[in-house]
Coordinates of C-alpha atoms in Angstrom, one line a residue:
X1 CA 114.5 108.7 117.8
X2 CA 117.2 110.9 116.2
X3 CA 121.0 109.4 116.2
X4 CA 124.4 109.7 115.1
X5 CA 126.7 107.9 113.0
X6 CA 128.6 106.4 116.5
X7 CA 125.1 104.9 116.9
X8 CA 124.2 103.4 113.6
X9 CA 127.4 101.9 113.5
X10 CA 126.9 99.9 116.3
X11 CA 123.9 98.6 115.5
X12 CA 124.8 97.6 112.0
X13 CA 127.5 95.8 113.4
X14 CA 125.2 93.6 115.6
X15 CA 121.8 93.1 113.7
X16 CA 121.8 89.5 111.7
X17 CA 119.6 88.6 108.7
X18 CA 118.5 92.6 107.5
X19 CA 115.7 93.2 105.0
X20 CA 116.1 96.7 103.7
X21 CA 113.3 98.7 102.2
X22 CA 113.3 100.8 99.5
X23 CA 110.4 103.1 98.6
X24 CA 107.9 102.5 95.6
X25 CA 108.0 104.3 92.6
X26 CA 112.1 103.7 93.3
X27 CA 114.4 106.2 91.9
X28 CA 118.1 106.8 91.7
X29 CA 119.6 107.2 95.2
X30 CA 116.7 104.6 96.9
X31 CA 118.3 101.8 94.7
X32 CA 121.6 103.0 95.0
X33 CA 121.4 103.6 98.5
X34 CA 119.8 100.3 99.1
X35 CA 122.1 98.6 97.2
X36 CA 125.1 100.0 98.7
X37 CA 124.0 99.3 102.3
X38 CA 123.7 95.8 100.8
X39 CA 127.4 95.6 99.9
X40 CA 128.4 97.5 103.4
X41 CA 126.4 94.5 105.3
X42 CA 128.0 92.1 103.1
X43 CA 131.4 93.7 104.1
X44 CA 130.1 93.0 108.0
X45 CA 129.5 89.3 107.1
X46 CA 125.3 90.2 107.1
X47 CA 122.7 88.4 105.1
X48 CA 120.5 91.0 103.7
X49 CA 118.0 91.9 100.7
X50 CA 116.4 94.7 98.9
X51 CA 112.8 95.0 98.7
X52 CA 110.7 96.9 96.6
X53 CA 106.8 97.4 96.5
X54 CA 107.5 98.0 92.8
X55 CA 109.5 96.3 90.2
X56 CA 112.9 98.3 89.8
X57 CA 113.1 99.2 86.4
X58 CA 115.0 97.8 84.2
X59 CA 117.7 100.9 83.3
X60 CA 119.4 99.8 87.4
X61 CA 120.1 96.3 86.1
X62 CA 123.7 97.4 86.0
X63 CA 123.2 98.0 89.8
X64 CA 120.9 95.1 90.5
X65 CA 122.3 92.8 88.7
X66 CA 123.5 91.4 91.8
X67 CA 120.9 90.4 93.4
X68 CA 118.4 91.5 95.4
X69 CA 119.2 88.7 97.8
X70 CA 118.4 85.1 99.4
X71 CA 115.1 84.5 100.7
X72 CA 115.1 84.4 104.7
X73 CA 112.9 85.2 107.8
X74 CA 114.6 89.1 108.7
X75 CA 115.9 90.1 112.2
X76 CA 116.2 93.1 111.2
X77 CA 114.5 95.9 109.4
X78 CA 116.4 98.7 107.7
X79 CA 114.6 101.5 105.6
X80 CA 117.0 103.9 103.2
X81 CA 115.4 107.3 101.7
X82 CA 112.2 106.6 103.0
X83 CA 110.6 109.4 104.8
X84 CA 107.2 108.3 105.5
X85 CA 106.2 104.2 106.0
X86 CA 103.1 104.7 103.7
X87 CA 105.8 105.1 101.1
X88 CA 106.6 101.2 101.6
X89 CA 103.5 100.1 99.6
X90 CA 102.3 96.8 100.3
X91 CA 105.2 96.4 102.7
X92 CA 104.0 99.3 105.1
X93 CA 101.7 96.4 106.2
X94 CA 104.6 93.8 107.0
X95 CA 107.5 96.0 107.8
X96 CA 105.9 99.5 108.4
X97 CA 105.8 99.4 112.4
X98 CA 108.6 97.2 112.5
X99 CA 111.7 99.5 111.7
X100 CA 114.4 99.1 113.7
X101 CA 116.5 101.5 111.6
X102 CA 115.8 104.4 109.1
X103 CA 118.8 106.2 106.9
X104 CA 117.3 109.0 105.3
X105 CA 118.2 112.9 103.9
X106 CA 114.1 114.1 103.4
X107 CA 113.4 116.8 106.2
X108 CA 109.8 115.8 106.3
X109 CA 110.7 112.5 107.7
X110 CA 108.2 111.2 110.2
X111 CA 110.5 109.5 112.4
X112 CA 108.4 106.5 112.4
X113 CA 111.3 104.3 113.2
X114 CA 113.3 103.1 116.2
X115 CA 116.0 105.1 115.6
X116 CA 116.7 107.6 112.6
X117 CA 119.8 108.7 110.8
X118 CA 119.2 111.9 109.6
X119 CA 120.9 114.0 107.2
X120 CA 118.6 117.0 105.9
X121 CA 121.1 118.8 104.0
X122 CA 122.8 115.9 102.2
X123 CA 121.8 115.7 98.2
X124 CA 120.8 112.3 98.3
X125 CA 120.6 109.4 101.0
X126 CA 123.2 107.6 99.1
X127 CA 125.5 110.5 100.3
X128 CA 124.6 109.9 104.2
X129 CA 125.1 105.9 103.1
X130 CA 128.8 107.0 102.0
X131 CA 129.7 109.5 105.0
X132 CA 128.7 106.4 107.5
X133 CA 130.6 103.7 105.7
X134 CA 133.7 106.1 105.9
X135 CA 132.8 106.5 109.7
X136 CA 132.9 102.7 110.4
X137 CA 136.0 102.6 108.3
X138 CA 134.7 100.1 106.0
X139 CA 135.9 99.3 102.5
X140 CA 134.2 100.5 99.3
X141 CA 133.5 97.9 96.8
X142 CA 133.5 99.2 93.0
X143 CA 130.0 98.5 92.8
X144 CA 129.1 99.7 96.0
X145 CA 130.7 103.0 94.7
X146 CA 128.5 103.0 91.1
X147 CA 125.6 102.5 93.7
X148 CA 126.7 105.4 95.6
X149 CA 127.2 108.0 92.7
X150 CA 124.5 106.5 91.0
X151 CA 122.5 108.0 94.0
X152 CA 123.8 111.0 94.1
X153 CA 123.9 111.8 90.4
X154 CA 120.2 110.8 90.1
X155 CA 119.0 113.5 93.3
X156 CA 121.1 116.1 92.7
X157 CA 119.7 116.0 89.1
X158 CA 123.7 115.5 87.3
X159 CA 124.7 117.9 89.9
X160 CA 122.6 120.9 88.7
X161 CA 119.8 121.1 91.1
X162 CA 120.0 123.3 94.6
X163 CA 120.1 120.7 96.7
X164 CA 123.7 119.9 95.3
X165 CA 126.3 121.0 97.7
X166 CA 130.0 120.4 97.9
X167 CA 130.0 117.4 99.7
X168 CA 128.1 116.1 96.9
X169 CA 130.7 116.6 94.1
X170 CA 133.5 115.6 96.9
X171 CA 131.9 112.7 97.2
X172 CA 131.2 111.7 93.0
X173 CA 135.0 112.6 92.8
X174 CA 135.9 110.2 95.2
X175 CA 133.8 107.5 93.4
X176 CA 135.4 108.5 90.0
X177 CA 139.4 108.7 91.4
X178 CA 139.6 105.8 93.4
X179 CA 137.1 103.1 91.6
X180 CA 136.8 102.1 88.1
X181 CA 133.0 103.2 88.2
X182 CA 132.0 104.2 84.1
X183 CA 130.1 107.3 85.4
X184 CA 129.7 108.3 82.0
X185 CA 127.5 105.2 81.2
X186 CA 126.0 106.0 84.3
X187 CA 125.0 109.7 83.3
X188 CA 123.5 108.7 79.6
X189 CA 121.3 106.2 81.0
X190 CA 120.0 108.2 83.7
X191 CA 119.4 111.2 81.5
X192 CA 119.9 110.8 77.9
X193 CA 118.5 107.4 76.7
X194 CA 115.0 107.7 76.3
X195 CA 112.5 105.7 74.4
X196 CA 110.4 106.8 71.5
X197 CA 107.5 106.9 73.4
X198 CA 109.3 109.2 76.0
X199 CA 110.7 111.2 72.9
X200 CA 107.1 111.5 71.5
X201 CA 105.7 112.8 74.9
X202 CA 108.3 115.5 75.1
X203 CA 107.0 116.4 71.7
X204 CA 103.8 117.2 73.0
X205 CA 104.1 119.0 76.0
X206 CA 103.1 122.5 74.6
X207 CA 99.7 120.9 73.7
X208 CA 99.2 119.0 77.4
X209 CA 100.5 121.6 79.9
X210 CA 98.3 124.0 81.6
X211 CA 99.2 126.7 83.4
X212 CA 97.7 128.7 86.3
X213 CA 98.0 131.7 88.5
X214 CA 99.6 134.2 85.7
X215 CA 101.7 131.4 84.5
X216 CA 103.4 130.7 88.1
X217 CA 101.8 127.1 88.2
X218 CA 102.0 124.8 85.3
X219 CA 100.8 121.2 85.5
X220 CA 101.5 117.8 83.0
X221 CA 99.4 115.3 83.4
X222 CA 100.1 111.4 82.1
X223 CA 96.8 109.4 82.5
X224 CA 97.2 105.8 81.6
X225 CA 95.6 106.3 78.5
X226 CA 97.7 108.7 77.1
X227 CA 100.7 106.2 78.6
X228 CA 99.3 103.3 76.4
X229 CA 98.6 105.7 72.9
X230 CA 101.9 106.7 73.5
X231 CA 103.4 103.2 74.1
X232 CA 105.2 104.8 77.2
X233 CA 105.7 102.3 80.2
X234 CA 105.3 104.4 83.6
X235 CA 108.2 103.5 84.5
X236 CA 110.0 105.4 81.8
X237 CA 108.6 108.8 83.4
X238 CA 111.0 109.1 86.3
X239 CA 112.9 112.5 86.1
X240 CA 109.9 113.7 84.1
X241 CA 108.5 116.5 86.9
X242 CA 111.5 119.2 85.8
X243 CA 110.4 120.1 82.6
X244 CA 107.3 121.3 84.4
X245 CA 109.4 124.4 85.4
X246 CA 111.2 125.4 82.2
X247 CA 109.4 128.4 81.5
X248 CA 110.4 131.7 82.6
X249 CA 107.6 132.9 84.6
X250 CA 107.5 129.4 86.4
X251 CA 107.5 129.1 90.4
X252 CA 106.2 125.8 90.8
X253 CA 105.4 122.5 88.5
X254 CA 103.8 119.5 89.2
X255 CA 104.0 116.5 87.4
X256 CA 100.8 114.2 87.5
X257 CA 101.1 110.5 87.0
X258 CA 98.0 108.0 87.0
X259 CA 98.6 104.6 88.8
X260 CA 96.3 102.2 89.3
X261 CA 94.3 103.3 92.8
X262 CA 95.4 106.9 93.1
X263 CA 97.3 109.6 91.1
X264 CA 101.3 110.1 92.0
X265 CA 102.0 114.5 91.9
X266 CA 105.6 115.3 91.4
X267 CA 106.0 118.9 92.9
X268 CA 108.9 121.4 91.9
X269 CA 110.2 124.7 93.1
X270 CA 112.0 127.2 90.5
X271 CA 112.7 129.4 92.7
X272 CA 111.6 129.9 96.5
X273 CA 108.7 128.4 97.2
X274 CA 108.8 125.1 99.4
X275 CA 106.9 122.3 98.1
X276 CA 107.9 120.5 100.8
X277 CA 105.8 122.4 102.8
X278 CA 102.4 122.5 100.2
X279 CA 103.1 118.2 100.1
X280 CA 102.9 118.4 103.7
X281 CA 99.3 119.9 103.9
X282 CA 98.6 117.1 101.2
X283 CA 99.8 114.3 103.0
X284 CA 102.9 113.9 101.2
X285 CA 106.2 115.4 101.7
X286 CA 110.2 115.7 100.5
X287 CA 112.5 118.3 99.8
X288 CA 112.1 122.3 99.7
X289 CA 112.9 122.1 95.8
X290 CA 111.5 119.0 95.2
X291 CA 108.8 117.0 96.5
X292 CA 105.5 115.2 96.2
X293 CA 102.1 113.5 97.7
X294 CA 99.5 110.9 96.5
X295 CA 95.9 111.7 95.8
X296 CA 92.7 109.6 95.0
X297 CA 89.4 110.7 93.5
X298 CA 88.1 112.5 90.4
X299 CA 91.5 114.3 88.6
X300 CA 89.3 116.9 87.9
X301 CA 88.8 117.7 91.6
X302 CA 92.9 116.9 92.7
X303 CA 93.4 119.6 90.1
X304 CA 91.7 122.3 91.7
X305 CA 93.5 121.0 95.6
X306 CA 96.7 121.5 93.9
X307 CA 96.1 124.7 92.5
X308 CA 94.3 125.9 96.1
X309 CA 97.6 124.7 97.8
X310 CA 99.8 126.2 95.3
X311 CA 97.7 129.4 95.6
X312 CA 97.8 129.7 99.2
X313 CA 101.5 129.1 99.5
X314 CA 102.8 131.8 96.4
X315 CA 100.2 134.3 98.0

């Protein structure tokens, strides 16, 4: 069920003892915006905890650093910027039918909790985190606000991709006028720093992109083997599905990344198409612009799916 901000506020301000989910593979604006719920219940005087099918990488220690949160049995279950429960992982098991409340911006969210706050045109869920937190009149702790902009920074791409709006640079200002938040720092880390193994990758991506359909579909692929010759971590290949767009003639680019039962595709739209939409028919799901879906089997055959889907969707 679908709700408003007069509704998640009052049951925030009544649920005790909140685990709050983030999805795996966690990015930017899940950590921030689970983080930053964190402080908000803390605010309320609510134990809570952040938990993660995957290990948060180590780059967000500047967020996490503290805490993710006591160990207790929950009486309530929270999910932020998670649009479908199989994104929970191993927790889908625990928590997945279990969600009392979901805060979330991706319009191909399943509503598969109680009750849903909803924001499809916000930039990042961290946004719809900040916009309720005003609403309740709570306060903004300094690192509640890093959380926050870290968020939006991250899915908004440094405020350059469509989905930015001007809420979203309303909102960063406010984090950078009224808290001592070193946004700076924030922006290098998230995407300048990269490790030599990242820097050697980018050095090869003439030799490992292919491109289809009169060069409107190009495709990287990272298999854990080239990871390990590489001495890249997974980890270090978030933010690594734009540069699948970059050339001219490109409409969409996916980004594929080996894990260990299934293969992660990053989808991105240049220009018009929705790869929200092509994720959909795949199982997956996310933004128009940006997007994605999990696939198992041969690579060989997910290739050729993700070329059909592409195919049918450009015409």
């Amino acid at each position: 069920m679908f709700i408003g901000f007069s509704e998640a506020e009052v049951f925030l301000r009544n649920c005790k003892d909140a685990v709050i989910l983030i999805h795996q593979n966690p990015d930017g604006d899940c950590i921030g915006a689970g983080f930053g719920l964190k402080d908000i219940l803390t605010e309320l005087g609510v134990r809570s905890r952040v938990v993660c099918h995957d290990e948060i990488p180590s780059r967000y220690d500047f967020i996490t650093s503290v805490g993710l949160g006591e160990e207790f049995e929950p009486q309530t279950v929270i999910a932020v910027d998670i649009a479908d429960n199989k994104l929970m992982g191993r927790y889908n098991e625990v928590y997945g039918e279990r969600v009392q409340l979901c805060i979330d911006h991706h319009i191909s969210n399943k509503d598969y909790a109680e009750k849903t706050l909803l924001r499809g045109n916000a930039a990042a869920a961290c946004e719809v985190i900040y916009d309720l937190a005003k609403y309740m009149g709570m306060k903004i702790t300094e690192h509640c606000a890093t959380c926050l902009y870290t968020g939006i920074a991250t899915d908004s791409g440094c405020f350059k991709y469509d989905c930015t709006t001007p809420r979203s640079h309303e909102i960063a200002a406010e984090m950078m006028r009224c808290y001592n938040i070193n946004f700076a720092r924030i922006n290098r880390y998230m995407f300048d720093v990269k490790s030599a193994g990242r820097m050697k990758l980018e050095s090869k991506i003439t030799e490992i992109m292919e491109t289809y359909l009169g060069g409107k579909l190009n495709i990287i692929t990272v298999t854990k083997q080239i990871a390990e010759d590489m001495g890249i971590d997974m980890d270090e290949l978030e933010g690594f599905a734009p540069i699948t767009i970059q050339l001219e003639e490109s409409e969409v680019g996916i980004f594929i990344r080996e894990r260990d039962n299934d293969f992660k595709c990053s989808f991105r739209s240049a220009n018009d198409v929705n790869v929200s939409q092509i994720c959909q028919t795949l199982g997956g799901g996310g933004h128009a612009k940006a997007a994605g879906c999990s696939m198992t089997g041969e690579l060989s055959d997910i290739k050729k799916q993700l070329i059909e889907a592409v195919e049918r969707a450009i015409g």
